[in-house]
XYZ file of N, CA, C and O in Angstrom:
532
model
N 86.535 228.487 -32.121
C 85.055 228.184 -31.395
C 84.821 226.959 -32.172
O 84.705 226.682 -33.345
N 84.250 226.172 -31.050
C 83.819 224.494 -31.273
C 82.409 224.826 -32.099
O 82.214 224.160 -32.823
N 81.638 225.594 -31.364
C 79.943 225.542 -31.599
C 79.463 226.955 -31.904
O 79.908 227.869 -30.966
N 78.940 227.247 -32.894
C 78.408 228.560 -33.023
C 76.798 227.958 -33.200
O 76.324 227.434 -34.503
N 75.824 228.694 -32.537
C 74.548 228.535 -32.674
C 73.848 229.912 -33.636
O 73.908 230.810 -33.384
N 73.623 229.278 -34.795
C 73.024 230.283 -35.696
C 71.658 230.528 -35.552
O 70.787 229.568 -34.760
N 70.969 231.484 -36.545
C 69.412 231.330 -36.130
C 68.884 229.930 -36.399
O 67.805 229.938 -35.854
N 69.147 229.395 -37.105
C 68.401 228.091 -37.601
C 68.272 227.138 -36.219
O 67.265 226.229 -36.107
N 68.938 227.426 -35.194
C 68.942 226.543 -34.014
C 68.250 227.298 -32.796
O 67.832 226.724 -31.719
N 67.545 228.593 -33.176
C 66.610 228.955 -32.177
C 65.428 228.510 -32.115
O 64.896 228.606 -33.426
N 64.753 228.137 -31.125
C 63.152 227.703 -31.282
C 62.287 228.784 -30.792
O 61.175 228.271 -31.049
N 62.559 229.848 -30.654
C 61.624 230.787 -30.542
C 61.275 231.203 -29.111
O 60.543 232.098 -28.822
N 61.596 230.742 -28.146
C 61.457 230.809 -26.771
C 62.823 231.407 -26.190
O 63.700 230.976 -26.230
N 62.621 232.677 -25.888
C 63.933 233.580 -25.442
C 64.459 232.885 -24.335
O 65.837 232.825 -24.373
N 64.076 232.456 -23.284
C 64.526 231.501 -22.026
C 65.429 230.646 -22.614
O 66.693 230.182 -22.214
N 64.636 229.446 -23.622
C 65.405 228.251 -23.656
C 66.516 228.959 -24.960
O 67.653 228.120 -24.646
N 66.280 229.839 -25.793
C 67.264 229.799 -26.708
C 68.620 230.546 -25.925
O 69.601 230.332 -26.326
N 68.456 231.385 -24.920
C 69.596 231.927 -24.205
C 70.219 230.840 -23.463
O 71.435 230.945 -23.458
N 69.312 229.930 -22.882
C 70.226 229.057 -22.240
C 71.089 228.037 -23.312
O 72.118 227.592 -22.850
N 70.576 227.742 -24.377
C 71.296 227.047 -25.245
C 72.418 227.674 -25.818
O 73.494 227.137 -25.867
N 72.349 229.105 -25.944
C 73.524 229.929 -26.422
C 74.716 229.891 -25.070
O 75.898 229.750 -25.361
N 74.025 229.997 -23.968
C 74.961 229.686 -22.653
C 75.832 228.272 -22.710
O 76.820 228.210 -22.287
N 75.213 227.234 -22.951
C 75.485 226.032 -23.060
C 76.612 226.078 -24.160
O 77.852 225.383 -23.880
N 76.512 226.873 -25.186
C 77.572 226.634 -26.483
C 78.627 227.281 -25.934
O 79.766 226.937 -26.008
N 78.254 228.478 -25.169
C 79.638 229.384 -24.333
C 80.325 228.299 -23.447
O 81.568 228.550 -23.516
N 79.681 227.749 -22.709
C 80.518 226.695 -21.643
C 81.228 225.729 -22.519
O 82.351 225.546 -22.200
N 80.683 225.202 -23.304
C 81.396 224.394 -24.175
C 82.506 224.455 -24.914
O 83.518 224.293 -25.098
N 82.354 225.808 -25.513
C 83.483 226.578 -26.273
C 84.683 227.141 -25.230
O 85.820 226.928 -25.592
N 84.096 227.310 -24.133
C 85.019 227.370 -23.026
C 86.119 226.256 -22.647
O 87.256 226.312 -22.627
N 85.235 225.263 -22.593
C 85.790 223.966 -22.282
C 86.933 223.794 -23.524
O 88.141 223.094 -23.093
N 86.518 223.703 -24.514
C 87.226 223.598 -25.906
C 88.447 224.519 -25.441
O 89.794 223.920 -25.918
N 88.368 225.708 -25.320
C 89.624 226.648 -25.412
C 90.413 226.173 -24.132
O 91.790 226.309 -24.213
N 89.954 225.855 -23.037
C 90.859 225.328 -21.858
C 91.686 224.079 -22.252
O 93.030 224.119 -22.011
N 90.977 223.268 -23.117
C 91.817 222.075 -23.479
C 92.873 222.473 -24.427
O 94.080 221.993 -24.480
N 92.630 223.443 -25.516
C 93.467 223.767 -26.429
C 94.459 224.477 -25.990
O 95.869 224.391 -26.392
N 94.666 225.320 -24.692
C 95.429 226.110 -24.255
C 96.228 225.286 -23.023
O 96.955 225.882 -22.369
N 95.809 224.024 -22.903
C 96.232 223.137 -21.791
C 96.420 223.883 -20.467
O 97.286 223.947 -19.689
N 94.938 224.310 -19.996
C 94.697 224.901 -18.738
C 94.990 223.747 -17.568
O 95.157 222.704 -18.119
N 95.255 224.407 -16.430
C 95.307 223.410 -15.234
C 94.169 222.659 -14.834
O 93.072 222.961 -15.527
N 94.375 221.546 -14.238
C 93.488 220.574 -13.949
C 92.094 221.249 -13.365
O 91.264 220.935 -13.576
N 92.564 222.129 -12.257
C 91.475 222.941 -11.552
C 90.568 223.720 -12.457
O 89.541 223.609 -12.337
N 91.241 224.206 -13.353
C 90.464 225.464 -14.553
C 89.761 224.243 -15.080
O 88.252 224.529 -15.293
N 90.153 222.995 -15.608
C 89.178 222.339 -16.320
C 88.076 221.674 -15.518
O 87.252 221.491 -16.020
N 88.489 221.274 -14.501
C 87.266 220.829 -13.515
C 86.466 221.741 -13.322
O 85.352 221.178 -13.204
N 86.816 222.868 -13.139
C 85.992 224.295 -12.649
C 84.857 224.304 -13.962
O 83.441 224.482 -13.549
N 85.322 224.199 -15.092
C 84.671 224.495 -16.479
C 83.742 223.210 -16.578
O 82.576 223.158 -16.953
N 84.321 222.018 -16.252
C 83.297 220.725 -16.552
C 82.404 220.818 -15.351
O 81.052 220.421 -15.782
N 82.501 221.090 -14.203
C 81.538 221.248 -13.343
C 80.556 222.104 -13.541
O 79.298 221.995 -13.325
N 81.171 223.530 -14.101
C 79.961 224.448 -14.207
C 78.991 223.924 -15.399
O 77.940 224.128 -15.385
N 79.632 223.456 -16.519
C 78.803 222.851 -17.570
C 77.787 221.663 -17.095
O 76.573 221.705 -17.503
N 78.297 220.710 -16.060
C 77.296 219.617 -15.589
C 76.291 220.405 -14.736
O 75.004 219.962 -14.881
N 76.384 221.426 -13.962
C 75.443 221.946 -13.224
C 74.660 222.995 -13.858
O 73.225 222.789 -13.739
N 74.911 223.471 -15.076
C 74.113 224.456 -15.828
C 73.589 223.547 -16.693
O 72.111 223.743 -16.977
N 73.886 222.119 -17.283
C 73.043 221.572 -18.001
C 72.022 220.924 -17.099
O 70.927 221.085 -18.044
N 72.083 220.370 -15.905
C 70.932 220.018 -14.994
C 69.996 221.158 -14.968
O 68.697 220.910 -15.044
N 70.479 222.260 -14.665
C 69.319 223.498 -14.633
C 68.786 223.723 -15.795
O 67.378 223.971 -15.659
N 69.210 223.759 -16.731
C 68.651 223.937 -18.131
C 67.572 222.812 -18.171
O 66.465 223.046 -18.535
N 68.097 221.580 -18.100
C 67.053 220.531 -18.301
C 65.800 220.535 -17.311
O 64.531 220.495 -17.636
N 66.119 221.185 -16.083
C 64.817 221.446 -15.166
C 63.787 222.294 -15.619
O 62.770 222.159 -15.516
N 64.570 223.341 -16.230
C 63.744 224.477 -16.547
C 62.814 224.096 -17.987
O 61.812 224.339 -17.969
N 63.591 223.443 -18.803
C 63.223 222.947 -19.952
C 61.921 221.908 -19.726
O 60.711 222.127 -20.408
N 62.185 221.016 -19.024
C 61.086 219.847 -18.499
C 59.825 220.583 -17.785
O 58.824 220.287 -18.076
N 60.217 221.661 -16.952
C 58.891 222.668 -16.315
C 58.099 223.110 -17.225
O 56.897 222.919 -17.412
N 58.917 223.738 -18.293
C 58.133 224.510 -19.299
C 57.060 223.434 -20.191
O 55.883 223.522 -20.284
N 57.656 222.340 -20.360
C 57.017 221.047 -21.243
C 55.877 220.682 -20.268
O 54.862 220.364 -21.030
N 55.903 220.360 -18.944
C 54.774 220.161 -18.119
C 54.046 221.089 -18.142
O 52.851 220.993 -18.393
N 54.199 222.324 -18.219
C 53.218 223.641 -18.069
C 52.248 223.588 -19.323
O 51.175 224.020 -19.361
N 53.215 223.382 -20.491
C 52.275 223.507 -21.669
C 51.862 222.280 -22.116
O 51.472 222.002 -23.373
N 51.620 221.026 -21.611
C 51.172 219.858 -21.638
C 51.765 219.278 -22.802
O 51.114 218.490 -23.735
N 53.043 219.321 -23.033
C 53.912 218.637 -24.152
C 53.645 217.262 -23.838
O 54.192 216.439 -23.092
N 52.960 216.774 -25.082
C 52.845 215.021 -24.962
C 54.357 214.278 -25.093
O 54.257 213.190 -24.723
N 55.358 214.795 -25.435
C 56.471 213.812 -25.489
C 57.586 214.250 -24.306
O 58.817 213.943 -24.540
N 56.740 214.860 -23.426
C 57.849 215.116 -22.281
C 58.570 213.797 -21.509
O 59.911 214.027 -21.399
N 58.095 212.670 -21.226
C 58.578 211.569 -21.025
C 59.678 210.933 -21.796
O 60.780 210.854 -21.281
N 59.559 211.037 -23.090
C 60.435 210.543 -23.834
C 62.172 211.619 -23.938
O 63.092 211.540 -23.882
N 61.458 213.034 -23.970
C 62.544 214.231 -23.919
C 63.170 214.206 -22.659
O 64.484 214.252 -22.552
N 62.663 213.824 -21.459
C 63.192 213.795 -20.242
C 64.198 212.621 -20.346
O 65.172 212.752 -19.546
N 63.936 211.637 -20.999
C 64.738 210.435 -20.963
C 65.933 210.719 -21.650
O 67.186 210.369 -21.314
N 65.828 211.475 -22.884
C 66.806 212.078 -23.294
C 67.981 213.062 -22.516
O 69.089 212.604 -22.502
N 67.393 213.528 -21.667
C 68.191 214.497 -20.755
C 68.769 213.674 -19.732
O 70.204 213.984 -19.781
N 68.298 212.543 -19.173
C 68.704 211.750 -18.336
C 70.017 211.278 -18.931
O 70.969 210.941 -18.389
N 69.974 210.629 -20.205
C 70.912 210.052 -20.910
C 72.045 211.035 -21.028
O 73.234 210.226 -20.899
N 72.090 212.207 -21.466
C 72.945 213.041 -21.525
C 73.607 213.201 -20.170
O 74.841 213.212 -20.140
N 73.112 213.546 -19.129
C 73.545 213.719 -17.843
C 74.513 212.537 -17.477
O 75.519 212.468 -17.071
N 74.092 211.110 -17.993
C 74.610 209.907 -17.569
C 75.979 209.956 -18.214
O 77.035 209.453 -17.971
N 75.971 210.275 -19.878
C 77.143 210.212 -20.555
C 78.107 211.422 -20.001
O 79.353 211.088 -20.283
N 77.586 212.448 -19.682
C 78.462 213.343 -19.254
C 79.178 212.942 -17.957
O 80.535 213.161 -17.866
N 78.726 212.172 -17.046
C 79.210 211.513 -16.025
C 80.405 210.682 -16.517
O 81.334 210.824 -15.775
N 80.106 209.951 -17.345
C 80.775 208.937 -17.874
C 82.246 209.402 -18.605
O 83.370 209.254 -18.261
N 82.000 210.586 -19.450
C 83.186 211.446 -20.055
C 83.631 212.030 -19.062
O 85.081 212.074 -19.209
N 83.283 212.755 -18.109
C 83.968 213.516 -17.130
C 84.830 212.414 -16.223
O 86.037 212.815 -16.261
N 84.467 211.418 -15.937
C 85.356 210.302 -15.142
C 86.580 209.941 -15.942
O 87.659 209.936 -15.556
N 86.276 209.578 -17.153
C 87.459 209.238 -18.255
C 88.249 210.358 -18.443
O 89.343 210.244 -18.565
N 87.839 211.484 -18.660
C 88.672 212.818 -18.606
C 89.513 213.108 -17.841
O 90.345 213.381 -18.116
N 88.970 213.044 -16.836
C 89.719 213.379 -15.433
C 90.711 212.199 -14.971
O 91.744 212.717 -14.592
N 90.663 210.997 -15.527
C 91.482 210.275 -15.245
C 92.787 210.101 -16.168
O 93.852 209.547 -16.059
N 92.546 211.121 -17.490
C 93.447 210.736 -18.540
C 94.124 212.340 -18.600
O 95.057 212.550 -19.501
N 93.289 213.164 -18.308
C 94.059 214.691 -18.484
C 95.097 215.102 -18.195
O 95.971 215.727 -19.019
N 95.759 214.486 -17.263
C 97.119 214.750 -16.912
C 98.168 214.242 -17.589
O 99.230 214.552 -17.793
N 97.794 212.979 -18.286
C 98.677 212.384 -19.511
C 98.688 212.994 -20.609
O 99.967 213.080 -21.072
N 97.467 213.358 -21.328
C 97.792 214.218 -22.667
C 96.389 214.783 -22.894
O 95.410 214.389 -23.473
N 96.252 215.983 -22.496
C 95.153 216.710 -22.786
C 94.512 216.773 -24.084
O 93.338 217.006 -24.679
N 95.452 216.664 -25.254
C 94.967 216.569 -26.480
C 94.775 215.052 -27.169
O 94.659 214.761 -28.065
N 94.587 214.001 -26.127
C 94.150 212.719 -26.539
C 93.011 212.621 -27.011
O 91.900 213.434 -26.893
N 92.869 211.300 -27.740
C 91.748 211.103 -28.755
C 90.362 211.207 -27.767
O 89.233 211.942 -28.078
N 89.988 210.961 -26.434
C 89.077 211.049 -25.691
C 88.637 212.333 -25.423
O 87.499 212.814 -25.382
N 89.521 213.286 -25.472
C 89.258 214.725 -25.170
C 88.795 215.206 -26.291
O 87.580 215.987 -26.080
N 89.012 215.101 -27.440
C 88.329 215.424 -28.767
C 87.109 214.899 -29.025
O 86.159 215.404 -29.217
N 87.310 213.469 -28.556
C 85.735 212.708 -28.644
C 84.783 213.475 -27.715
O 83.537 213.564 -28.217
N 85.197 213.851 -26.784
C 84.318 214.308 -25.608
C 83.596 215.646 -26.127
O 82.480 215.817 -26.080
N 84.392 216.407 -26.595
C 83.897 217.557 -27.316
C 82.995 217.675 -28.408
O 81.890 218.355 -28.643
N 83.305 216.602 -29.039
C 82.799 216.373 -30.336
C 81.297 215.548 -30.167
O 80.432 216.138 -30.541
N 81.319 214.867 -29.011
C 80.195 214.361 -28.531
C 79.025 215.589 -28.225
O 78.026 215.419 -28.283
N 79.609 216.315 -27.203
C 78.972 217.484 -26.690
C 78.250 218.317 -27.754
O 76.980 218.653 -27.980
N 79.256 218.645 -28.836
C 78.751 219.425 -30.009
C 77.741 218.686 -30.544
O 76.507 219.424 -30.861
N 77.746 217.441 -31.081
C 76.972 216.591 -31.803
C 75.448 216.613 -31.209
O 74.434 216.725 -31.582
N 75.653 216.114 -29.665
C 74.446 215.956 -29.069
C 73.727 217.391 -28.807
O 72.314 217.242 -29.152
N 74.244 218.178 -28.414
C 73.605 219.325 -28.345
C 72.884 220.218 -29.754
O 71.590 220.119 -29.784
N 73.719 220.180 -30.871
C 72.871 220.714 -31.924
C 71.894 219.514 -32.629
O 70.918 220.157 -32.810
N 72.134 218.365 -32.339
C 70.842 217.240 -32.686
C 69.681 217.292 -31.808
O 68.500 217.232 -32.187
N 69.972 217.511 -30.514
C 69.122 217.567 -29.653
C 68.110 218.676 -29.662
O 66.780 218.804 -29.682
N 68.692 219.940 -30.287
C 67.985 221.129 -30.330
C 67.247 220.926 -31.650
O 65.926 221.111 -31.604
N 67.630 220.520 -32.562
C 67.024 220.448 -34.015
C 65.939 219.357 -34.135
O 64.869 219.184 -34.573
N 66.479 218.137 -33.372
C 65.415 216.824 -33.573
C 64.209 216.812 -32.295
O 63.372 215.990 -32.418
N 64.660 217.424 -31.178
C 63.758 217.277 -29.808
C 63.321 218.494 -29.654
O 62.022 218.713 -29.384
N 63.957 219.568 -29.337
C 63.297 220.970 -28.927
C 62.573 221.401 -29.778
O 61.647 222.099 -29.293
N 62.737 221.149 -31.372
C 61.773 222.034 -31.954
C 60.395 221.391 -31.936
O 59.507 222.191 -32.313
N 60.341 220.160 -31.530
C 59.035 219.598 -31.117
C 58.322 220.240 -30.312
O 57.166 220.425 -30.298
N 59.011 220.847 -29.333
C 58.196 221.455 -28.281
C 57.377 222.950 -28.905
O 56.760 223.178 -28.320
N 58.271 223.543 -29.795
C 57.879 224.774 -30.157
C 56.389 225.072 -30.365
O 56.002 226.054 -29.709
N 55.554 224.042 -31.088
C 54.323 224.633 -31.221
C 53.486 224.518 -29.742
O 52.194 225.402 -29.728
N 53.981 224.114 -28.645
C 53.336 223.941 -27.599
C 53.451 225.105 -26.416
O 53.146 225.258 -25.651
N 54.545 225.766 -26.980
C 55.230 226.734 -25.980
C 54.070 227.965 -26.322
O 53.851 228.527 -27.300
């Protein structure tokens, strides 16, 4: 398992916490796919699911922030857009090299990036929303 969300990462909103847990599960699935040298079709499916689910989660989170009049919505949404852009870049890079060597540096870099981004984002950005929910 690459990521485990412990209680310290729960912000107290059942929907958001559940979505964060699902994001972790998807990232962990991608990690397992890479470790077991899954087919390119499986990898592409997992990455597409991660991208789609991430976008859905961000839309949900931003809607909640709008409803509770969170003053940091604009900056928070900017962070979301930046991650989606980074996901696209890593996905493209990953797919161009995955057939050569699934254990290549960029595959591990991609997973570490996802892990770091998610955990840091929860702790440094999502926790700021908590008092407004």
